[in-house]
Amino acid sequence: DAASLDFASFAAPAGAMAGWAFVLALIGFGTKAGLMPLHVWLPEAHPAAPSHVSAVMSGVMIKTGLYGLLRLLSLLGPPPVWWGWTLLLVGAASGVLGVLMALTQRDLKRLLAYSSVENIGIIGMGFGLGLIGQSTGHAALAVMGFAGGLLHIWNHAVFKSLLFLAAGSVVHATGSRDLEALGGLLRRLPATGLAFAVAAAAICGLPPFNGFVSEFLLYLGALAGLASADGPTTPAVAGLVAILALALIGGLAVACFTRALGIAFLGEPRSPAAAAAHEAGAAMRLPMAILAAACLALGLAGPLSLRVAGTVLHGILPG
């Protein structure tokens, strides 16, 4: 329509054009990011890739879909409230169904792949809350929603990369991704087990690790929306939906990673390969140690999170 691919030439399209741009961007970038039901390539790609490639795919590549969506949203002008509801509900569905699918997996890397779908859903919920806050003039909901979603992009990149590198160490030591063929690995791979435990705590949103900070911001925004009025206003209903979805996702994530950690690292070996496993070399342990330290450092730096996100928030939320 603008006869140009320059961003400046098609900023703030009017009426139905903006709505169609949002829908098409959600489909295209949502497929890249792995939002349900556009996620089907993700659990097939991760098990087929080497673990260090999976770490880059989950930590960086799928985030480009979220960047593209957010970049386009910044060009489309003031959002109608249905954009926010669409992202909030799609994100909630991706989060809940993604972690439920992760709970059923025996393949360690497929479990982590479905967990990425879950976390992309959490980020989508944050953007949805931000759009609803922006369209209704609720500043706290808009700021906390976008800030929580943006910070969860970084946090997920760190702890999910650590989980995939730990999974790679397990595969290197045992030759298997099948949880039922593992067991007792904590005594044989103590550094890998500790790294996996740190990342598991972070992905479950437990303090003092980084996953807690971004999810806490989303809870703060949702609670601000819920407390904004006595009646069932749009921010209040959106806040309630987000709180219920985040609580369910968090509980299921704890169950999922308690299961994965317990089956793979605790108990007794359930195969000769697990019984003969040995710790990875220093070249594999060092990246895991750096990422585990980053999970803790980013969690302890939580009070600075809004300041760090401020530059981006100024671009998304004028004024």
PDB file of C-alpha atoms in Angstrom:
ATOM      1  CA  ASP A   1       0.000   0.000   0.000  1.00  0.00           C
ATOM      2  CA  ALA A   2       2.863   2.390   0.792  1.00  0.00           C
ATOM      3  CA  ALA A   3       4.869   1.228  -2.266  1.00  0.00           C
ATOM      4  CA  SER A   4       7.971   1.091  -0.076  1.00  0.00           C
ATOM      5  CA  LEU A   5       9.690  -1.257   2.372  1.00  0.00           C
ATOM      6  CA  ASP A   6      10.973   1.628   4.476  1.00  0.00           C
ATOM      7  CA  PHE A   7       9.524   1.478   7.998  1.00  0.00           C
ATOM      8  CA  ALA A   8       8.877   5.211   8.022  1.00  0.00           C
ATOM      9  CA  SER A   9       6.647   4.971   4.955  1.00  0.00           C
ATOM     10  CA  PHE A  10       4.092   2.613   6.479  1.00  0.00           C
ATOM     11  CA  ALA A  11       4.078   3.653  10.105  1.00  0.00           C
ATOM     12  CA  ALA A  12       0.676   3.980  11.752  1.00  0.00           C
ATOM     13  CA  PRO A  13      -1.628   2.600   9.032  1.00  0.00           C
ATOM     14  CA  ALA A  14      -5.249   3.455   9.555  1.00  0.00           C
ATOM     15  CA  GLY A  15      -8.312   1.360  10.375  1.00  0.00           C
ATOM     16  CA  ALA A  16      -8.632  -2.152   9.027  1.00  0.00           C
ATOM     17  CA  MET A  17      -5.159  -2.039   7.479  1.00  0.00           C
ATOM     18  CA  ALA A  18      -3.584  -1.868  10.945  1.00  0.00           C
ATOM     19  CA  GLY A  19      -5.738  -4.773  12.142  1.00  0.00           C
ATOM     20  CA  TRP A  20      -4.746  -6.941   9.183  1.00  0.00           C
ATOM     21  CA  ALA A  21      -1.098  -6.018   9.702  1.00  0.00           C
ATOM     22  CA  PHE A  22      -1.352  -7.144  13.325  1.00  0.00           C
ATOM     23  CA  VAL A  23      -3.030 -10.457  12.444  1.00  0.00           C
ATOM     24  CA  LEU A  24      -0.541 -11.281   9.696  1.00  0.00           C
ATOM     25  CA  ALA A  25       2.394 -10.297  11.909  1.00  0.00           C
ATOM     26  CA  LEU A  26       1.074 -12.497  14.710  1.00  0.00           C
ATOM     27  CA  ILE A  27       0.798 -15.469  12.342  1.00  0.00           C
ATOM     28  CA  GLY A  28       4.206 -14.938  10.722  1.00  0.00           C
ATOM     29  CA  PHE A  29       6.250 -13.925  13.722  1.00  0.00           C
ATOM     30  CA  GLY A  30       4.244 -16.247  15.984  1.00  0.00           C
ATOM     31  CA  THR A  31       5.313 -19.187  13.825  1.00  0.00           C
ATOM     32  CA  LYS A  32       8.935 -18.093  14.129  1.00  0.00           C
ATOM     33  CA  ALA A  33       8.603 -17.731  17.894  1.00  0.00           C
ATOM     34  CA  GLY A  34       6.686 -20.972  18.432  1.00  0.00           C
ATOM     35  CA  LEU A  35       3.360 -19.713  19.762  1.00  0.00           C
ATOM     36  CA  MET A  36       0.626 -22.367  19.767  1.00  0.00           C
ATOM     37  CA  PRO A  37      -0.820 -23.627  17.461  1.00  0.00           C
ATOM     38  CA  LEU A  38       2.067 -22.533  15.214  1.00  0.00           C
ATOM     39  CA  HIS A  39       4.683 -24.355  17.292  1.00  0.00           C
ATOM     40  CA  VAL A  40       4.731 -27.734  15.540  1.00  0.00           C
ATOM     41  CA  TRP A  41       8.238 -27.334  14.068  1.00  0.00           C
ATOM     42  CA  LEU A  42       9.853 -26.540  17.434  1.00  0.00           C
ATOM     43  CA  PRO A  43       9.719 -29.928  19.246  1.00  0.00           C
ATOM     44  CA  GLU A  44      10.961 -31.622  16.057  1.00  0.00           C
ATOM     45  CA  ALA A  45      13.875 -29.236  15.468  1.00  0.00           C
ATOM     46  CA  HIS A  46      15.504 -29.328  18.910  1.00  0.00           C
ATOM     47  CA  PRO A  47      16.022 -33.100  19.228  1.00  0.00           C
ATOM     48  CA  ALA A  48      17.506 -33.162  15.708  1.00  0.00           C
ATOM     49  CA  ALA A  49      20.026 -30.371  16.406  1.00  0.00           C
ATOM     50  CA  PRO A  50      23.234 -30.608  18.446  1.00  0.00           C
ATOM     51  CA  SER A  51      22.700 -29.300  21.965  1.00  0.00           C
ATOM     52  CA  HIS A  52      24.800 -26.158  21.509  1.00  0.00           C
ATOM     53  CA  VAL A  53      22.774 -25.358  18.369  1.00  0.00           C
ATOM     54  CA  SER A  54      19.561 -25.927  20.340  1.00  0.00           C
ATOM     55  CA  ALA A  55      20.841 -23.423  22.908  1.00  0.00           C
ATOM     56  CA  VAL A  56      21.282 -20.781  20.190  1.00  0.00           C
ATOM     57  CA  MET A  57      17.933 -21.660  18.577  1.00  0.00           C
ATOM     58  CA  SER A  58      16.007 -21.339  21.828  1.00  0.00           C
ATOM     59  CA  GLY A  59      18.025 -18.494  23.300  1.00  0.00           C
ATOM     60  CA  VAL A  60      18.316 -16.307  20.205  1.00  0.00           C
ATOM     61  CA  MET A  61      16.587 -17.517  17.043  1.00  0.00           C
ATOM     62  CA  ILE A  62      13.013 -17.886  18.240  1.00  0.00           C
ATOM     63  CA  LYS A  63      13.330 -14.519  20.005  1.00  0.00           C
ATOM     64  CA  THR A  64      13.699 -12.816  16.636  1.00  0.00           C
ATOM     65  CA  GLY A  65      10.032 -13.613  16.052  1.00  0.00           C
ATOM     66  CA  LEU A  66       9.141 -11.741  19.238  1.00  0.00           C
ATOM     67  CA  TYR A  67      11.382  -8.849  18.223  1.00  0.00           C
ATOM     68  CA  GLY A  68       9.703  -8.665  14.825  1.00  0.00           C
ATOM     69  CA  LEU A  69       6.254  -8.632  16.411  1.00  0.00           C
ATOM     70  CA  LEU A  70       7.187  -5.957  18.918  1.00  0.00           C
ATOM     71  CA  ARG A  71       8.948  -3.888  16.256  1.00  0.00           C
ATOM     72  CA  LEU A  72       5.846  -3.899  14.084  1.00  0.00           C
ATOM     73  CA  LEU A  73       3.573  -3.076  17.021  1.00  0.00           C
ATOM     74  CA  SER A  74       5.661   0.037  17.629  1.00  0.00           C
ATOM     75  CA  LEU A  75       4.814   1.185  14.083  1.00  0.00           C
ATOM     76  CA  LEU A  76       1.076   0.514  14.014  1.00  0.00           C
ATOM     77  CA  GLY A  77      -0.036   3.370  16.233  1.00  0.00           C
ATOM     78  CA  PRO A  78      -2.385   3.201  19.248  1.00  0.00           C
ATOM     79  CA  PRO A  79      -3.558  -0.420  19.630  1.00  0.00           C
ATOM     80  CA  PRO A  80      -7.206  -1.403  19.973  1.00  0.00           C
ATOM     81  CA  VAL A  81      -7.904  -3.499  23.034  1.00  0.00           C
ATOM     82  CA  TRP A  82      -8.578  -6.699  21.040  1.00  0.00           C
ATOM     83  CA  TRP A  83      -4.911  -6.867  20.017  1.00  0.00           C
ATOM     84  CA  GLY A  84      -3.961  -7.160  23.666  1.00  0.00           C
ATOM     85  CA  TRP A  85      -6.640  -9.759  24.388  1.00  0.00           C
ATOM     86  CA  THR A  86      -5.519 -11.813  21.404  1.00  0.00           C
ATOM     87  CA  LEU A  87      -1.892 -11.885  22.558  1.00  0.00           C
ATOM     88  CA  LEU A  88      -2.865 -12.494  26.183  1.00  0.00           C
ATOM     89  CA  LEU A  89      -5.078 -15.482  25.382  1.00  0.00           C
ATOM     90  CA  VAL A  90      -2.726 -16.979  22.788  1.00  0.00           C
ATOM     91  CA  GLY A  91       0.131 -16.561  25.266  1.00  0.00           C
ATOM     92  CA  ALA A  92      -1.842 -18.153  28.102  1.00  0.00           C
ATOM     93  CA  ALA A  93      -2.800 -21.114  25.899  1.00  0.00           C
ATOM     94  CA  SER A  94       0.813 -21.544  24.752  1.00  0.00           C
ATOM     95  CA  GLY A  95       2.078 -21.376  28.322  1.00  0.00           C
ATOM     96  CA  VAL A  96      -0.359 -23.873  29.804  1.00  0.00           C
ATOM     97  CA  LEU A  97      -0.404 -26.352  26.908  1.00  0.00           C
ATOM     98  CA  GLY A  98       3.356 -26.072  26.379  1.00  0.00           C
ATOM     99  CA  VAL A  99       4.191 -27.050  29.956  1.00  0.00           C
ATOM    100  CA  LEU A 100       1.551 -29.811  29.916  1.00  0.00           C
ATOM    101  CA  MET A 101       3.184 -31.271  26.801  1.00  0.00           C
ATOM    102  CA  ALA A 102       6.605 -30.953  28.444  1.00  0.00           C
ATOM    103  CA  LEU A 103       5.343 -32.974  31.410  1.00  0.00           C
ATOM    104  CA  THR A 104       4.600 -35.959  29.171  1.00  0.00           C
ATOM    105  CA  GLN A 105       7.988 -36.186  27.425  1.00  0.00           C
ATOM    106  CA  ARG A 106      10.633 -38.886  27.929  1.00  0.00           C
ATOM    107  CA  ASP A 107      13.104 -37.271  25.524  1.00  0.00           C
ATOM    108  CA  LEU A 108      14.989 -34.629  27.522  1.00  0.00           C
ATOM    109  CA  LYS A 109      15.435 -32.248  24.595  1.00  0.00           C
ATOM    110  CA  ARG A 110      11.798 -32.526  23.480  1.00  0.00           C
ATOM    111  CA  LEU A 111      10.850 -31.664  27.057  1.00  0.00           C
ATOM    112  CA  LEU A 112      13.020 -28.540  26.857  1.00  0.00           C
ATOM    113  CA  ALA A 113      11.568 -27.672  23.438  1.00  0.00           C
ATOM    114  CA  TYR A 114       8.001 -27.736  24.754  1.00  0.00           C
ATOM    115  CA  SER A 115       9.214 -25.701  27.728  1.00  0.00           C
ATOM    116  CA  SER A 116      10.330 -23.052  25.226  1.00  0.00           C
ATOM    117  CA  VAL A 117       6.769 -22.952  23.886  1.00  0.00           C
ATOM    118  CA  GLU A 118       5.632 -22.376  27.468  1.00  0.00           C
ATOM    119  CA  ASN A 119       8.035 -19.490  28.019  1.00  0.00           C
ATOM    120  CA  ILE A 120       7.256 -17.876  24.683  1.00  0.00           C
ATOM    121  CA  GLY A 121       3.644 -17.965  25.892  1.00  0.00           C
ATOM    122  CA  ILE A 122       4.634 -16.137  29.088  1.00  0.00           C
ATOM    123  CA  ILE A 123       6.348 -13.445  27.015  1.00  0.00           C
ATOM    124  CA  GLY A 124       3.264 -13.205  24.793  1.00  0.00           C
ATOM    125  CA  MET A 125       1.112 -12.734  27.886  1.00  0.00           C
ATOM    126  CA  GLY A 126       3.363  -9.878  28.981  1.00  0.00           C
ATOM    127  CA  PHE A 127       3.021  -8.159  25.617  1.00  0.00           C
ATOM    128  CA  GLY A 128      -0.736  -8.734  25.736  1.00  0.00           C
ATOM    129  CA  LEU A 129      -0.968  -7.102  29.167  1.00  0.00           C
ATOM    130  CA  GLY A 130       1.148  -4.218  27.877  1.00  0.00           C
ATOM    131  CA  LEU A 131      -1.139  -3.657  24.882  1.00  0.00           C
ATOM    132  CA  ILE A 132      -4.260  -3.797  27.063  1.00  0.00           C
ATOM    133  CA  GLY A 133      -2.714  -1.292  29.464  1.00  0.00           C
ATOM    134  CA  GLN A 134      -1.722   0.944  26.553  1.00  0.00           C
ATOM    135  CA  SER A 135      -5.160   0.838  24.926  1.00  0.00           C
ATOM    136  CA  THR A 136      -7.035   1.492  28.198  1.00  0.00           C
ATOM    137  CA  GLY A 137      -4.664   4.153  29.527  1.00  0.00           C
ATOM    138  CA  HIS A 138      -3.542   2.001  32.481  1.00  0.00           C
ATOM    139  CA  ALA A 139       0.110   3.000  32.803  1.00  0.00           C
ATOM    140  CA  ALA A 140       1.192   0.465  35.433  1.00  0.00           C
ATOM    141  CA  LEU A 141      -0.297  -2.449  33.495  1.00  0.00           C
ATOM    142  CA  ALA A 142       1.347  -1.272  30.260  1.00  0.00           C
ATOM    143  CA  VAL A 143       4.798  -0.688  31.784  1.00  0.00           C
ATOM    144  CA  MET A 144       4.900  -3.864  33.886  1.00  0.00           C
ATOM    145  CA  GLY A 145       3.493  -6.003  31.091  1.00  0.00           C
ATOM    146  CA  PHE A 146       5.981  -4.888  28.463  1.00  0.00           C
ATOM    147  CA  ALA A 147       8.886  -4.773  30.938  1.00  0.00           C
ATOM    148  CA  GLY A 148       8.162  -8.262  32.241  1.00  0.00           C
ATOM    149  CA  GLY A 149       7.884  -9.648  28.714  1.00  0.00           C
ATOM    150  CA  LEU A 150      11.098  -7.959  27.568  1.00  0.00           C
ATOM    151  CA  LEU A 151      13.067  -9.123  30.594  1.00  0.00           C
ATOM    152  CA  HIS A 152      11.746 -12.654  30.209  1.00  0.00           C
ATOM    153  CA  ILE A 153      13.221 -12.691  26.699  1.00  0.00           C
ATOM    154  CA  TRP A 154      16.674 -12.165  28.209  1.00  0.00           C
ATOM    155  CA  ASN A 155      16.073 -14.441  31.168  1.00  0.00           C
ATOM    156  CA  HIS A 156      14.776 -17.285  29.030  1.00  0.00           C
ATOM    157  CA  ALA A 157      17.780 -16.936  26.723  1.00  0.00           C
ATOM    158  CA  VAL A 158      20.097 -17.464  29.706  1.00  0.00           C
ATOM    159  CA  PHE A 159      18.432 -20.288  31.606  1.00  0.00           C
ATOM    160  CA  LYS A 160      17.210 -22.197  28.552  1.00  0.00           C
ATOM    161  CA  SER A 161      20.675 -22.079  26.994  1.00  0.00           C
ATOM    162  CA  LEU A 162      22.011 -23.471  30.263  1.00  0.00           C
ATOM    163  CA  LEU A 163      19.420 -26.265  30.234  1.00  0.00           C
ATOM    164  CA  PHE A 164      20.295 -27.279  26.680  1.00  0.00           C
ATOM    165  CA  LEU A 165      24.035 -27.240  27.429  1.00  0.00           C
ATOM    166  CA  ALA A 166      23.392 -29.401  30.503  1.00  0.00           C
ATOM    167  CA  ALA A 167      21.304 -31.752  28.357  1.00  0.00           C
ATOM    168  CA  GLY A 168      24.207 -31.892  25.902  1.00  0.00           C
ATOM    169  CA  SER A 169      26.534 -32.848  28.737  1.00  0.00           C
ATOM    170  CA  VAL A 170      24.152 -35.644  29.709  1.00  0.00           C
ATOM    171  CA  VAL A 171      24.026 -36.915  26.116  1.00  0.00           C
ATOM    172  CA  HIS A 172      27.838 -36.692  25.908  1.00  0.00           C
ATOM    173  CA  ALA A 173      28.183 -38.757  29.093  1.00  0.00           C
ATOM    174  CA  THR A 174      25.498 -41.377  28.441  1.00  0.00           C
ATOM    175  CA  GLY A 175      24.695 -41.294  24.723  1.00  0.00           C
ATOM    176  CA  SER A 176      20.979 -41.054  25.526  1.00  0.00           C
ATOM    177  CA  ARG A 177      18.254 -38.411  25.863  1.00  0.00           C
ATOM    178  CA  ASP A 178      15.739 -40.921  27.267  1.00  0.00           C
ATOM    179  CA  LEU A 179      14.964 -39.978  30.868  1.00  0.00           C
ATOM    180  CA  GLU A 180      14.018 -43.562  31.684  1.00  0.00           C
ATOM    181  CA  ALA A 181      17.527 -44.724  30.700  1.00  0.00           C
ATOM    182  CA  LEU A 182      19.268 -42.257  33.027  1.00  0.00           C
ATOM    183  CA  GLY A 183      19.268 -41.909  36.815  1.00  0.00           C
ATOM    184  CA  GLY A 184      21.960 -41.439  39.434  1.00  0.00           C
ATOM    185  CA  LEU A 185      23.825 -38.866  37.354  1.00  0.00           C
ATOM    186  CA  LEU A 186      24.299 -36.325  40.137  1.00  0.00           C
ATOM    187  CA  ARG A 187      27.067 -38.417  41.712  1.00  0.00           C
ATOM    188  CA  ARG A 188      28.757 -38.923  38.343  1.00  0.00           C
ATOM    189  CA  LEU A 189      28.134 -35.483  36.802  1.00  0.00           C
ATOM    190  CA  PRO A 190      28.038 -33.119  39.805  1.00  0.00           C
ATOM    191  CA  ALA A 191      28.808 -29.922  37.851  1.00  0.00           C
ATOM    192  CA  THR A 192      26.208 -30.732  35.192  1.00  0.00           C
ATOM    193  CA  GLY A 193      23.663 -31.666  37.854  1.00  0.00           C
ATOM    194  CA  LEU A 194      24.212 -28.409  39.730  1.00  0.00           C
ATOM    195  CA  ALA A 195      23.931 -26.386  36.510  1.00  0.00           C
ATOM    196  CA  PHE A 196      20.702 -28.176  35.575  1.00  0.00           C
ATOM    197  CA  ALA A 197      19.285 -27.571  39.067  1.00  0.00           C
ATOM    198  CA  VAL A 198      20.075 -23.831  38.911  1.00  0.00           C
ATOM    199  CA  ALA A 199      18.463 -23.506  35.471  1.00  0.00           C
ATOM    200  CA  ALA A 200      15.451 -25.547  36.609  1.00  0.00           C
ATOM    201  CA  ALA A 201      14.930 -23.236  39.586  1.00  0.00           C
ATOM    202  CA  ALA A 202      15.260 -20.206  37.309  1.00  0.00           C
ATOM    203  CA  ILE A 203      12.789 -21.489  34.717  1.00  0.00           C
ATOM    204  CA  CYS A 204      10.295 -22.256  37.490  1.00  0.00           C
ATOM    205  CA  GLY A 205      10.457 -18.610  38.601  1.00  0.00           C
ATOM    206  CA  LEU A 206      12.038 -19.314  41.993  1.00  0.00           C
ATOM    207  CA  PRO A 207      14.076 -16.620  43.762  1.00  0.00           C
ATOM    208  CA  PRO A 208      16.858 -15.583  43.830  1.00  0.00           C
ATOM    209  CA  PHE A 209      17.279 -16.535  40.163  1.00  0.00           C
ATOM    210  CA  ASN A 210      16.460 -14.468  37.101  1.00  0.00           C
ATOM    211  CA  GLY A 211      13.194 -16.107  36.052  1.00  0.00           C
ATOM    212  CA  PHE A 212      11.621 -14.808  39.262  1.00  0.00           C
ATOM    213  CA  VAL A 213      12.260 -11.159  38.348  1.00  0.00           C
ATOM    214  CA  SER A 214      10.444 -11.084  35.014  1.00  0.00           C
ATOM    215  CA  GLU A 215       7.521 -13.192  36.214  1.00  0.00           C
ATOM    216  CA  PHE A 216       7.245 -11.040  39.339  1.00  0.00           C
ATOM    217  CA  LEU A 217       6.925  -7.947  37.135  1.00  0.00           C
ATOM    218  CA  LEU A 218       4.105  -9.638  35.226  1.00  0.00           C
ATOM    219  CA  TYR A 219       2.361 -10.452  38.508  1.00  0.00           C
ATOM    220  CA  LEU A 220       2.798  -6.837  39.642  1.00  0.00           C
ATOM    221  CA  GLY A 221       1.236  -5.544  36.434  1.00  0.00           C
ATOM    222  CA  ALA A 222      -1.620  -8.024  36.634  1.00  0.00           C
ATOM    223  CA  LEU A 223      -2.273  -7.132  40.281  1.00  0.00           C
ATOM    224  CA  ALA A 224      -2.206  -3.424  39.398  1.00  0.00           C
ATOM    225  CA  GLY A 225      -4.836  -4.069  36.728  1.00  0.00           C
ATOM    226  CA  LEU A 226      -6.893  -6.168  39.126  1.00  0.00           C
ATOM    227  CA  ALA A 227      -6.818  -3.457  41.781  1.00  0.00           C
ATOM    228  CA  SER A 228      -7.578  -0.623  39.370  1.00  0.00           C
ATOM    229  CA  ALA A 229     -11.351  -0.639  39.816  1.00  0.00           C
ATOM    230  CA  ASP A 230     -14.137  -2.132  41.892  1.00  0.00           C
ATOM    231  CA  GLY A 231     -15.995  -3.535  38.871  1.00  0.00           C
ATOM    232  CA  PRO A 232     -15.004  -5.949  36.096  1.00  0.00           C
ATOM    233  CA  THR A 233     -13.112  -3.440  33.958  1.00  0.00           C
ATOM    234  CA  THR A 234     -10.917  -4.578  31.088  1.00  0.00           C
ATOM    235  CA  PRO A 235      -7.607  -4.160  33.025  1.00  0.00           C
ATOM    236  CA  ALA A 236      -9.097  -6.005  36.013  1.00  0.00           C
ATOM    237  CA  VAL A 237     -10.328  -8.973  33.962  1.00  0.00           C
ATOM    238  CA  ALA A 238      -7.030  -9.119  32.044  1.00  0.00           C
ATOM    239  CA  GLY A 239      -5.107  -9.065  35.324  1.00  0.00           C
ATOM    240  CA  LEU A 240      -7.199 -11.910  36.711  1.00  0.00           C
ATOM    241  CA  VAL A 241      -6.691 -14.018  33.579  1.00  0.00           C
ATOM    242  CA  ALA A 242      -2.941 -13.401  33.702  1.00  0.00           C
ATOM    243  CA  ILE A 243      -2.643 -14.244  37.405  1.00  0.00           C
ATOM    244  CA  LEU A 244      -4.555 -17.515  37.008  1.00  0.00           C
ATOM    245  CA  ALA A 245      -2.544 -18.517  33.929  1.00  0.00           C
ATOM    246  CA  LEU A 246       0.815 -17.607  35.482  1.00  0.00           C
ATOM    247  CA  ALA A 247       0.002 -19.490  38.680  1.00  0.00           C
ATOM    248  CA  LEU A 248      -1.025 -22.604  36.742  1.00  0.00           C
ATOM    249  CA  ILE A 249       2.028 -22.419  34.481  1.00  0.00           C
ATOM    250  CA  GLY A 250       4.336 -21.934  37.460  1.00  0.00           C
ATOM    251  CA  GLY A 251       2.940 -24.909  39.358  1.00  0.00           C
ATOM    252  CA  LEU A 252       3.132 -27.186  36.329  1.00  0.00           C
ATOM    253  CA  ALA A 253       6.682 -26.003  35.568  1.00  0.00           C
ATOM    254  CA  VAL A 254       7.789 -26.959  39.082  1.00  0.00           C
ATOM    255  CA  ALA A 255       6.253 -30.410  38.590  1.00  0.00           C
ATOM    256  CA  CYS A 256       7.868 -30.767  35.151  1.00  0.00           C
ATOM    257  CA  PHE A 257      11.411 -29.881  36.181  1.00  0.00           C
ATOM    258  CA  THR A 258      11.217 -31.691  39.505  1.00  0.00           C
ATOM    259  CA  ARG A 259      10.357 -34.779  37.466  1.00  0.00           C
ATOM    260  CA  ALA A 260      13.169 -34.198  34.951  1.00  0.00           C
ATOM    261  CA  LEU A 261      15.774 -33.472  37.616  1.00  0.00           C
ATOM    262  CA  GLY A 262      14.679 -36.360  39.817  1.00  0.00           C
ATOM    263  CA  ILE A 263      14.522 -38.982  37.080  1.00  0.00           C
ATOM    264  CA  ALA A 264      17.778 -38.002  35.372  1.00  0.00           C
ATOM    265  CA  PHE A 265      20.029 -37.072  38.299  1.00  0.00           C
ATOM    266  CA  LEU A 266      18.695 -38.724  41.448  1.00  0.00           C
ATOM    267  CA  GLY A 267      18.175 -42.367  42.422  1.00  0.00           C
ATOM    268  CA  GLU A 268      20.166 -45.193  40.886  1.00  0.00           C
ATOM    269  CA  PRO A 269      21.350 -45.659  37.281  1.00  0.00           C
ATOM    270  CA  ARG A 270      18.769 -47.408  35.122  1.00  0.00           C
ATOM    271  CA  SER A 271      21.141 -48.372  32.305  1.00  0.00           C
ATOM    272  CA  PRO A 272      24.784 -49.431  31.933  1.00  0.00           C
ATOM    273  CA  ALA A 273      25.502 -46.167  30.100  1.00  0.00           C
ATOM    274  CA  ALA A 274      24.201 -44.112  33.033  1.00  0.00           C
ATOM    275  CA  ALA A 275      26.243 -46.206  35.479  1.00  0.00           C
ATOM    276  CA  ALA A 276      29.414 -45.558  33.453  1.00  0.00           C
ATOM    277  CA  ALA A 277      28.763 -41.827  32.893  1.00  0.00           C
ATOM    278  CA  HIS A 278      31.541 -39.324  33.545  1.00  0.00           C
ATOM    279  CA  GLU A 279      31.650 -35.552  33.887  1.00  0.00           C
ATOM    280  CA  ALA A 280      32.322 -33.422  30.820  1.00  0.00           C
ATOM    281  CA  GLY A 281      35.613 -31.640  30.283  1.00  0.00           C
ATOM    282  CA  ALA A 282      36.401 -28.080  31.304  1.00  0.00           C
ATOM    283  CA  ALA A 283      35.485 -26.713  27.863  1.00  0.00           C
ATOM    284  CA  MET A 284      31.901 -27.927  28.387  1.00  0.00           C
ATOM    285  CA  ARG A 285      31.684 -27.063  32.086  1.00  0.00           C
ATOM    286  CA  LEU A 286      32.878 -23.454  31.768  1.00  0.00           C
ATOM    287  CA  PRO A 287      29.949 -22.164  29.634  1.00  0.00           C
ATOM    288  CA  MET A 288      27.515 -23.845  32.032  1.00  0.00           C
ATOM    289  CA  ALA A 289      29.218 -22.180  35.010  1.00  0.00           C
ATOM    290  CA  ILE A 290      29.056 -18.758  33.331  1.00  0.00           C
ATOM    291  CA  LEU A 291      25.350 -19.123  32.500  1.00  0.00           C
ATOM    292  CA  ALA A 292      24.540 -20.421  36.004  1.00  0.00           C
ATOM    293  CA  ALA A 293      26.301 -17.390  37.484  1.00  0.00           C
ATOM    294  CA  ALA A 294      24.338 -15.163  35.098  1.00  0.00           C
ATOM    295  CA  CYS A 295      21.048 -16.694  36.309  1.00  0.00           C
ATOM    296  CA  LEU A 296      21.959 -15.685  39.862  1.00  0.00           C
ATOM    297  CA  ALA A 297      23.410 -12.283  38.953  1.00  0.00           C
ATOM    298  CA  LEU A 298      20.384 -11.248  36.888  1.00  0.00           C
ATOM    299  CA  GLY A 299      18.110 -12.344  39.707  1.00  0.00           C
ATOM    300  CA  LEU A 300      20.001 -10.324  42.307  1.00  0.00           C
ATOM    301  CA  ALA A 301      20.022  -7.329  39.949  1.00  0.00           C
ATOM    302  CA  GLY A 302      16.224  -7.344  39.841  1.00  0.00           C
ATOM    303  CA  PRO A 303      15.843  -3.835  41.349  1.00  0.00           C
ATOM    304  CA  LEU A 304      17.625  -2.439  38.271  1.00  0.00           C
ATOM    305  CA  SER A 305      15.390  -4.254  35.798  1.00  0.00           C
ATOM    306  CA  LEU A 306      12.939  -1.450  35.043  1.00  0.00           C
ATOM    307  CA  ARG A 307      15.791   1.010  34.595  1.00  0.00           C
ATOM    308  CA  VAL A 308      17.461  -1.309  32.106  1.00  0.00           C
ATOM    309  CA  ALA A 309      14.193  -1.816  30.211  1.00  0.00           C
ATOM    310  CA  GLY A 310      13.394   1.900  30.247  1.00  0.00           C
ATOM    311  CA  THR A 311      15.058   2.742  26.945  1.00  0.00           C
ATOM    312  CA  VAL A 312      13.011   0.133  25.087  1.00  0.00           C
ATOM    313  CA  LEU A 313       9.826   1.064  26.961  1.00  0.00           C
ATOM    314  CA  HIS A 314      10.186   4.687  25.833  1.00  0.00           C
ATOM    315  CA  GLY A 315      10.114   3.476  22.232  1.00  0.00           C
ATOM    316  CA  ILE A 316       7.041   1.290  22.778  1.00  0.00           C
ATOM    317  CA  LEU A 317       5.065   3.596  25.076  1.00  0.00           C
ATOM    318  CA  PRO A 318       5.318   7.234  23.967  1.00  0.00           C
ATOM    319  CA  GLY A 319       5.066   9.541  26.979  1.00  0.00           C
TER     320      GLY A 319
END
